[in-house]
Tab-separated table of C-alpha atoms in Angstrom:
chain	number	residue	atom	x	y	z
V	879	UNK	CA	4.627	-8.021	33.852
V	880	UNK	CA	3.941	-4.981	31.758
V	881	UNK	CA	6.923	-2.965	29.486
V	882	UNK	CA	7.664	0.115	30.564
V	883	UNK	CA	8.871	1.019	27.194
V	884	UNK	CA	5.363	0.448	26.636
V	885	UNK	CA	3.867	3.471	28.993
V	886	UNK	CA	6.501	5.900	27.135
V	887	UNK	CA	5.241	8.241	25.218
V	888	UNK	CA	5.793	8.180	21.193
V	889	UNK	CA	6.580	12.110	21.415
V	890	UNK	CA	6.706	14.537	24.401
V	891	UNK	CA	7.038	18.024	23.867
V	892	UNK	CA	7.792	20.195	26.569
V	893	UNK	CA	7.916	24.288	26.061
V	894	UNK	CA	8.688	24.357	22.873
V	895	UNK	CA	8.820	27.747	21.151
V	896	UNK	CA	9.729	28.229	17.583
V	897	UNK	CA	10.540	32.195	16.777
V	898	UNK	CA	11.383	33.432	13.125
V	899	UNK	CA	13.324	36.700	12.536
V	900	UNK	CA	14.531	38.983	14.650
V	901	UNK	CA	14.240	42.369	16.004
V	902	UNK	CA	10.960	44.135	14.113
V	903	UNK	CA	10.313	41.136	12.081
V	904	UNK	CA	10.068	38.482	14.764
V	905	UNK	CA	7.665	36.715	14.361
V	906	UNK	CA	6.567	33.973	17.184
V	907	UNK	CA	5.065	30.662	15.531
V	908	UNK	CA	4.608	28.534	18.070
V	909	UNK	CA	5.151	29.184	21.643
V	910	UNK	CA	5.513	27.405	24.863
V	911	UNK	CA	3.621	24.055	23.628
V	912	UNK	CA	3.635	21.414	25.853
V	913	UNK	CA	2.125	18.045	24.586
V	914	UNK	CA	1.998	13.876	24.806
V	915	UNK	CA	1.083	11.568	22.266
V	916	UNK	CA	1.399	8.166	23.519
V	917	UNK	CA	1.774	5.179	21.747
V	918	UNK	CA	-1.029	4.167	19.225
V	919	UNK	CA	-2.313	7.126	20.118
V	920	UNK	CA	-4.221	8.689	16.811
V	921	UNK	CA	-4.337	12.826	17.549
V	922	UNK	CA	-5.475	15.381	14.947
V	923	UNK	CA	-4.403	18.910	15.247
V	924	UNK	CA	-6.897	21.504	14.151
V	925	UNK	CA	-6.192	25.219	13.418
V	926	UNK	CA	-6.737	27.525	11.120
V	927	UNK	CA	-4.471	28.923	8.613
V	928	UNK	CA	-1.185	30.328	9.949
V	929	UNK	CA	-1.722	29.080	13.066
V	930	UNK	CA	1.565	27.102	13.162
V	931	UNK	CA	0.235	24.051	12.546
V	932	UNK	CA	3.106	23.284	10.192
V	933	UNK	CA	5.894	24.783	12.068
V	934	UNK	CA	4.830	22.245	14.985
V	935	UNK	CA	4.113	19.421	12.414
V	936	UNK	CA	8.137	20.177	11.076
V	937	UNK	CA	9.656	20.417	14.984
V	938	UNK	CA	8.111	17.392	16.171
V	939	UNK	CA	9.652	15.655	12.804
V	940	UNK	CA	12.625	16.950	13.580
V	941	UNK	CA	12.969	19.018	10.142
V	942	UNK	CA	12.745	22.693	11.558
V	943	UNK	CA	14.819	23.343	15.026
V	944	UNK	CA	12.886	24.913	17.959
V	945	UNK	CA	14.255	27.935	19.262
V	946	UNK	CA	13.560	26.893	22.818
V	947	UNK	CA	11.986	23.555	24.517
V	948	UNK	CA	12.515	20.259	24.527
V	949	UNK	CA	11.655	17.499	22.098
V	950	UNK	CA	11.348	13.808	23.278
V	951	UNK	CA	11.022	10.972	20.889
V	952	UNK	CA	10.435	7.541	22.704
V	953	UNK	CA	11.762	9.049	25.934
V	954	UNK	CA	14.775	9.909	24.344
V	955	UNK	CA	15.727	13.405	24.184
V	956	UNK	CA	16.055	14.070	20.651
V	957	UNK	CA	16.234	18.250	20.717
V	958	UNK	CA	16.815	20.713	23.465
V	959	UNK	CA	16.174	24.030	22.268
V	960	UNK	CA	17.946	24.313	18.687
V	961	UNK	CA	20.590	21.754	20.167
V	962	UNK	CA	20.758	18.012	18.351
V	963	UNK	CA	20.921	15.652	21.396
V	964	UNK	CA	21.172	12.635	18.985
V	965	UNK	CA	21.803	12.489	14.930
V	966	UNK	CA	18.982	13.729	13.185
V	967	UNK	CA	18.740	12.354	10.231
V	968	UNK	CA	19.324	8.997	11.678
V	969	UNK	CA	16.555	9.238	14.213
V	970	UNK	CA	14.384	10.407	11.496
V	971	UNK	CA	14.878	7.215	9.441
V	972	UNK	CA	13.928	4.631	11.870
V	973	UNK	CA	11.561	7.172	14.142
V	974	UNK	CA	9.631	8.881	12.012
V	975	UNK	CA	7.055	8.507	8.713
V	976	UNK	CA	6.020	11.011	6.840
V	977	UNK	CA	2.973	11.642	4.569
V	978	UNK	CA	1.607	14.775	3.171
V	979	UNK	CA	-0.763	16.353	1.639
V	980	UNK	CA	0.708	15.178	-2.021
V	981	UNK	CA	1.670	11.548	-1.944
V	982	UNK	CA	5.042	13.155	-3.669
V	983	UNK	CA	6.129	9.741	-4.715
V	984	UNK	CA	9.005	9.553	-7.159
V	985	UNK	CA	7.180	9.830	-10.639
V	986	UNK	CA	9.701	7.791	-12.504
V	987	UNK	CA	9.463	4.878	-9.765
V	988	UNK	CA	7.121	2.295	-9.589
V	989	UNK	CA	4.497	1.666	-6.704
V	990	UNK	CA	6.549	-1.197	-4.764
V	991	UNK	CA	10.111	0.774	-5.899
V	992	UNK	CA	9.080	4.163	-4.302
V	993	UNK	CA	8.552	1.584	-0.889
V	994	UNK	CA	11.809	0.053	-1.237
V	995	UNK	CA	13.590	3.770	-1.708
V	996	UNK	CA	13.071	4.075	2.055
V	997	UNK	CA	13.808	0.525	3.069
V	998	UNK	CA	17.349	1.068	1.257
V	999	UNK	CA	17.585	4.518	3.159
V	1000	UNK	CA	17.454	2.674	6.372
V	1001	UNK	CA	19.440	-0.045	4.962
V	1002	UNK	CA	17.476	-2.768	4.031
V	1003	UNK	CA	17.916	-3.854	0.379
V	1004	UNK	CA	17.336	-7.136	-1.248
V	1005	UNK	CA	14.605	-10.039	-0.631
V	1006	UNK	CA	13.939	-9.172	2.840
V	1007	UNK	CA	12.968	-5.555	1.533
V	1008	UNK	CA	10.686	-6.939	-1.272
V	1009	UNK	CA	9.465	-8.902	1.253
V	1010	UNK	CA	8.342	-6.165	3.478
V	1011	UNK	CA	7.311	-3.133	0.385
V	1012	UNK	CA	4.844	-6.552	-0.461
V	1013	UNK	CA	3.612	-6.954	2.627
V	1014	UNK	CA	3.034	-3.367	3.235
V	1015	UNK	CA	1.180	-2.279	-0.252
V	1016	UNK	CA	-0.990	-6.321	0.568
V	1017	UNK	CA	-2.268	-4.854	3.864
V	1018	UNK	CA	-3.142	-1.488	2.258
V	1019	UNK	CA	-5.255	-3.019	-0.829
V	1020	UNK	CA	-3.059	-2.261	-3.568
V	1021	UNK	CA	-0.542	-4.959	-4.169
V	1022	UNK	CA	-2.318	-5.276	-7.552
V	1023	UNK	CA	-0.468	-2.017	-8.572
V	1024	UNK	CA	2.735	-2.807	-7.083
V	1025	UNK	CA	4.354	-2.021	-10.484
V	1026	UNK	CA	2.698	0.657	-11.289
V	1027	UNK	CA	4.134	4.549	-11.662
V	1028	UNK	CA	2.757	7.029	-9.858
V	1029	UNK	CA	0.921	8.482	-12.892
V	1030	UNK	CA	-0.914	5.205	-13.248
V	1031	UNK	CA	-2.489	5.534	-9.960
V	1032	UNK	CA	-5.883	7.220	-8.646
V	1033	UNK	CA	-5.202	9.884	-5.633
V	1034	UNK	CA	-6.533	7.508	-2.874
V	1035	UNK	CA	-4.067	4.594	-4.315
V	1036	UNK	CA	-1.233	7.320	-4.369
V	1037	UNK	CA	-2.035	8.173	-1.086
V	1038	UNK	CA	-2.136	4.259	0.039
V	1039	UNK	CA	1.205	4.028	-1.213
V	1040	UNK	CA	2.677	7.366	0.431
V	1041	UNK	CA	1.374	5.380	3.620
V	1042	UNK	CA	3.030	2.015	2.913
V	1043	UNK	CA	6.403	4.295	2.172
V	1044	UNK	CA	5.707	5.653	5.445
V	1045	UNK	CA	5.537	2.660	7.718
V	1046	UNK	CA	8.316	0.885	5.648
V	1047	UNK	CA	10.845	1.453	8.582
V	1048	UNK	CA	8.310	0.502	11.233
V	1049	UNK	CA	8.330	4.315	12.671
V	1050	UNK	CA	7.150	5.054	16.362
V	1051	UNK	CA	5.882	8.106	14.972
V	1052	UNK	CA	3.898	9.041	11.878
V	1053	UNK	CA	3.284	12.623	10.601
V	1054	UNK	CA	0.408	13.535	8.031
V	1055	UNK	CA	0.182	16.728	6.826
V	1056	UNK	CA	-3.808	17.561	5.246
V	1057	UNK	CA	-3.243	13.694	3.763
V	1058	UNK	CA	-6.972	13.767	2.734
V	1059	UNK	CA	-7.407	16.987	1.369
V	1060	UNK	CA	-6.916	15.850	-2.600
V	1061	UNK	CA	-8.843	13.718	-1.618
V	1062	UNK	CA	-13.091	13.159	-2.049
V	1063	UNK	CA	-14.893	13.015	1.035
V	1064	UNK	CA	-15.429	9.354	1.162
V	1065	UNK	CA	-12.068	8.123	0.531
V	1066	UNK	CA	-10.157	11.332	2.869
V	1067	UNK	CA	-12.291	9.449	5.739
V	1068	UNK	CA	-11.092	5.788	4.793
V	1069	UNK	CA	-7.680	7.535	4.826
V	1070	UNK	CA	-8.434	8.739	8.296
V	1071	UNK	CA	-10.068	5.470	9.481
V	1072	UNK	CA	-6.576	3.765	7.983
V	1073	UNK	CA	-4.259	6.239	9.956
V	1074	UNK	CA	-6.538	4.904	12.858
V	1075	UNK	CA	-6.345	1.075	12.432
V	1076	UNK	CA	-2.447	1.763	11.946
V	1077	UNK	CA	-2.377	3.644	14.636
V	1078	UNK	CA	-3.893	0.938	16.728
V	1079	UNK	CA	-2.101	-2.288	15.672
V	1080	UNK	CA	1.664	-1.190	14.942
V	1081	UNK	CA	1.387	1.151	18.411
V	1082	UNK	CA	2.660	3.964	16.355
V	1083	UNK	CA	1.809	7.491	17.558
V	1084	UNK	CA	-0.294	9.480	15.092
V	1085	UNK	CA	-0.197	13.451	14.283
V	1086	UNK	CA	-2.941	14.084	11.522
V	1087	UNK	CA	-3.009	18.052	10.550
V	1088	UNK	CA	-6.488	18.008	8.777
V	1089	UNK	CA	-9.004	20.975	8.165
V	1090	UNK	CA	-11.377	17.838	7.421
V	1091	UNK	CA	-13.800	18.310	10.520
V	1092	UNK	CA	-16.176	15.273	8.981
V	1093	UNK	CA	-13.790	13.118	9.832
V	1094	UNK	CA	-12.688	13.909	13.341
V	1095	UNK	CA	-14.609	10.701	15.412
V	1096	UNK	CA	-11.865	8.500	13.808
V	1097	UNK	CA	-9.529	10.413	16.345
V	1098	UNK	CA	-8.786	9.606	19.771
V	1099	UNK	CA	-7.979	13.291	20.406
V	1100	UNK	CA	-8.303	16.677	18.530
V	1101	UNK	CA	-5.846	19.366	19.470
V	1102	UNK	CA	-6.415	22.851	18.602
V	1103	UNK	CA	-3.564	25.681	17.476
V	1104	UNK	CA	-4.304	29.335	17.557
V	1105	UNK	CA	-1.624	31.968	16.702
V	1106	UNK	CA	0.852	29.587	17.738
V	1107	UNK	CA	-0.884	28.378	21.017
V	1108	UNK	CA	-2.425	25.034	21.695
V	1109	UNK	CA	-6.002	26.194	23.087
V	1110	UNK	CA	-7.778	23.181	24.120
V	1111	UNK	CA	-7.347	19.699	23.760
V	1112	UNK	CA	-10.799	17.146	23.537
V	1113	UNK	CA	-10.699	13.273	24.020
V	1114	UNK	CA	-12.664	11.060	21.441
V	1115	UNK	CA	-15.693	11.051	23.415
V	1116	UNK	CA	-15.789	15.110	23.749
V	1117	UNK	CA	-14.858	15.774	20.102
V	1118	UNK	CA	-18.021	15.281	18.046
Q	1246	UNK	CA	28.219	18.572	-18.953
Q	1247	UNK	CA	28.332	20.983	-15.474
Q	1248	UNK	CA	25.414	22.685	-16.646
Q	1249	UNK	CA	23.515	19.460	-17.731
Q	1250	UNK	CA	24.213	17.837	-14.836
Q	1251	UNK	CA	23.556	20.650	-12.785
Q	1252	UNK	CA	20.108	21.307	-14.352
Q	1253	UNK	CA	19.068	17.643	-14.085
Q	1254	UNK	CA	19.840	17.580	-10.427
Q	1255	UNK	CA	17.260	21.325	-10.158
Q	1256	UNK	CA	14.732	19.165	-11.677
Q	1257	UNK	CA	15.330	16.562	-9.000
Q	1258	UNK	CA	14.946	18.659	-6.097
Q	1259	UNK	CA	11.873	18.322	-4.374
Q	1260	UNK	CA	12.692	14.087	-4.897
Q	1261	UNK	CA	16.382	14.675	-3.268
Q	1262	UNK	CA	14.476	17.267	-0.648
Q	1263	UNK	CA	12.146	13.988	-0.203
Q	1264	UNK	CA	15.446	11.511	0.063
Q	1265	UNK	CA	16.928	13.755	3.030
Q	1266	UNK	CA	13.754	14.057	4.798
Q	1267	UNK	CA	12.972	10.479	4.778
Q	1268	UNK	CA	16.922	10.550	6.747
Q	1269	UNK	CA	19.173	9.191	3.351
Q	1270	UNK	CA	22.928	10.239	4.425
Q	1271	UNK	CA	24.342	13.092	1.654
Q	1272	UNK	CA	26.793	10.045	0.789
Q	1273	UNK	CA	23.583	8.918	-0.817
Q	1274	UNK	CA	22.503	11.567	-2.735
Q	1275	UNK	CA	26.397	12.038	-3.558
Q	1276	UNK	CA	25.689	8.687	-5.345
Q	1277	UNK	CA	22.728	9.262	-7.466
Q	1278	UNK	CA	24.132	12.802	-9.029
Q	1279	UNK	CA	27.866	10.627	-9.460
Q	1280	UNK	CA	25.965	8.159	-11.105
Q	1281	UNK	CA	23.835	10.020	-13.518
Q	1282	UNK	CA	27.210	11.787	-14.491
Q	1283	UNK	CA	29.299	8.744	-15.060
Q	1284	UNK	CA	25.773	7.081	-17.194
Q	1285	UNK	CA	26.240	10.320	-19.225
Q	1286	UNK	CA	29.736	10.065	-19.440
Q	1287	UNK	CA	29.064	6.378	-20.610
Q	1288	UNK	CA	27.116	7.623	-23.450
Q	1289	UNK	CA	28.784	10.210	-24.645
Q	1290	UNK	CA	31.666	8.058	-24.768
Q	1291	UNK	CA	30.290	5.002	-26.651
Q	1292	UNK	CA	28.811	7.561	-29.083
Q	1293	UNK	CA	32.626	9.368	-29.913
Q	1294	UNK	CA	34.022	5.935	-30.087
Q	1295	UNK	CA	31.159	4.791	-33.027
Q	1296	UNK	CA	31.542	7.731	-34.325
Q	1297	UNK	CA	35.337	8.007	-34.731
Q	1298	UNK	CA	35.295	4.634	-36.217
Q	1299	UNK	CA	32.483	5.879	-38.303
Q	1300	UNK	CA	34.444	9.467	-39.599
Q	1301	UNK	CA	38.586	8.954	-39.196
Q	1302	UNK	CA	38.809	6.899	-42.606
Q	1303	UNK	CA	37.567	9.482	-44.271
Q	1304	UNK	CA	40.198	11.931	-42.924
Q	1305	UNK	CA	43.012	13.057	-44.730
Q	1306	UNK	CA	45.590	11.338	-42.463
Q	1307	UNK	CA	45.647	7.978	-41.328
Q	1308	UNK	CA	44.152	8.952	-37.344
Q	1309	UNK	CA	45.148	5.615	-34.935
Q	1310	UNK	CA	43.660	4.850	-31.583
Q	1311	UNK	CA	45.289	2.724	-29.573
Q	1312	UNK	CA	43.896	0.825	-26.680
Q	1313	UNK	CA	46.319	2.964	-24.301
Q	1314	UNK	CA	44.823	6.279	-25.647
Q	1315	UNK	CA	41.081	4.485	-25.153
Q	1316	UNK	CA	42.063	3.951	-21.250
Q	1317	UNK	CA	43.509	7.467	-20.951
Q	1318	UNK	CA	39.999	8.719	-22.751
Q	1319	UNK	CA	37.976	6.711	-20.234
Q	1320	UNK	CA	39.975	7.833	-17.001
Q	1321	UNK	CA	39.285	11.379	-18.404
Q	1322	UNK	CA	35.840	11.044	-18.885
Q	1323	UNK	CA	35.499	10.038	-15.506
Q	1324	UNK	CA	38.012	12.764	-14.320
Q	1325	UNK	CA	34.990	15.262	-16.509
Q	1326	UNK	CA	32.277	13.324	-15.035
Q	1327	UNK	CA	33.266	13.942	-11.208
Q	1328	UNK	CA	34.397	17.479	-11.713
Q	1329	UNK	CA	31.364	18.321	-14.087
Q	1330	UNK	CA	28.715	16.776	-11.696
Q	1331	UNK	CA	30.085	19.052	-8.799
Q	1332	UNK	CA	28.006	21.987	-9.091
Q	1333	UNK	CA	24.670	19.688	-9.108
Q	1334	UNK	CA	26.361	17.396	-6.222
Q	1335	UNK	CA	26.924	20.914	-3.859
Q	1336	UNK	CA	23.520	22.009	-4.810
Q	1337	UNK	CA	21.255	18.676	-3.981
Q	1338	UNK	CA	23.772	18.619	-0.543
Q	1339	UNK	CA	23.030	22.492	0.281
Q	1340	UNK	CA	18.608	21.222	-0.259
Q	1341	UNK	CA	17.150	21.318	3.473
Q	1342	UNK	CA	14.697	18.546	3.953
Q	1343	UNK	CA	11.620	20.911	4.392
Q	1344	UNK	CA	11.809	22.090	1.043
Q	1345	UNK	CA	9.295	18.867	0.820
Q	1346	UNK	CA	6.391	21.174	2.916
Q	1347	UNK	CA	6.963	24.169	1.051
């Protein structure tokens, strides 16, 4: 018997317009976007600068309210229009990772203690959390450095570990914003093949905002954003 | 100690920016200014009380500090402590989570 839970998508967007300013200084970001990523789905979005790839990136993660549209996270309507349907910040703790273009870890916290900040955020503290910040920086390659600081750490290990924060909360959802771009070529496209593999076994939905276009057969889809429009859309097989 | 505390939590910003965005409630972040201010507090305390014991024999009156008058010190250090960390608490509330992106 299959789950329909399953066959949900991790984030449907329907309309969704994001407008800044008003009157002569309005400025349209994004506008009428409609789009599906489904579970373990691994999508990049393409577009050059000021296209609104970041305004979309900070609706769909629920940081920046649309103006208009409606934002679906799991089939549950999480935003309609600028109007919370559910509490943000909560659905953002157990919905949603988050890795950038930094690793912005907490410099004066070590490796595994920068993974347990967001267990405690959700509420998970104690042995089971140590249990799970191990587990997480194990299957990334860098339990080794565990107790490590930040500083102590090449880019691609910082990264690793922005990625292990990320997933601590098993999201349904994870955001990257350009996570390979301090990045060398050869390690941005094991980041991208990890984002891939993650995407595949935990089922999470992946948005990757990259300018990287070496990289873009790790993908299952490539979206493109122009002046605030999505222009075309490519399946892995039509992308490269 | 406002301005202290209120410059430590500036420094802090983009991490507390990083807190909210990963969904941590502002009771939270309430917490980690409080307790910087009351570990502060702590300090400055243990330092007057060395040093009193340190400088009141050599004052020209006989100075006594009884444990009553330690208590009342304490409660208003942590009186100071809440009221001084207030400025740094409203600012790391007021920080919107996409202060991260920027």
């Amino acid at each position: 018997m299959t789950d329909p839970a399953n066959n949900t998508p991790a984030i449907e967007m329907q309309g969704v317009t994001k407008v800044y300013g008003s009157g002569n200084t309005r400025v349209i970001a994004i506008k009428d976007i409609d789009l599906t990523i489904g579970k373990g789905e691994v999508v990049a979005l393409l577009g050059p600068s000021g296209s609104g790839k970041s305004t979309l990136l900070s609706a769909i993660g629920l940081i920046n309210p649309p103006t208009a549209g409606r934002i679906m996270i799991n089939g549950t309507p999480v935003m309609d229009g600028p109007n919370e349907m559910v509490n943000i910040r909560r659905y953002r703790r157990e919905h949603i990772g988050f890795i950038f273009q930094k690793s912005n870890l907490i410099p004066f916290l070590t490796a595994i203690e920068n993974v347990l900040v967001a267990l405690a955020i959700a509420g998970t503290t104690g042995r089971p959390a140590k249990k799970r910040a191990t587990h997480l920086l194990e299957s990334l390659g860098i339990s080794d450095r565990a107790n490590n600081l930040p500083s102590a750490l090449s880019g691609g290990q910082q990264q690793r570990v922005a990625i292990a924060r990320a997933l601590a909360n098993n999201p349904s959802l994870l955001l990257a914003d350009e996570p390979t771009a301090a990045l060398d070529g050869k390690l941005g496209r094991q980041v991208m093949e990890l984002f891939r593999d993650l995407g595949h076994t935990s089922g999470a939905g992946v948005l990757v905002v990259t300018h990287d276009q070496r990289a873009l057969d790790v993908f299952d889809r490539t979206i493109h954003l122009e002046d605030g429009v999505l222009t075309n859309q490519h399946e892995a097989s039509t992308a490269h | 100690m406002a301005l202290i505390l209120y410059t430590l939590t500036l420094e802090k910003i983009h991490d507390i920016a990083l807190l909210k965005l990963m969904g941590a409630k502002n009771s939270m972040i309430l917490g980690l200014v409080l307790q910087e201010s009351f570990f502060l507090g702590a300090i400055a305390y243990g330092i007057a009380y060395f040093l009193g014991d340190l400088v009141f024999p050599f004052f020209p009156r006989r100075v006594i500090v009884t444990n009553d008058m330690l208590i009342w010190l304490a409660l208003a250090v942590v009186a100071l402590c809440i009221a001084g960390s207030s400025l740094g608490i409203w600012k790391a509330i007021r920080v919107e989570p996409n202060e991260v992106l920027a």
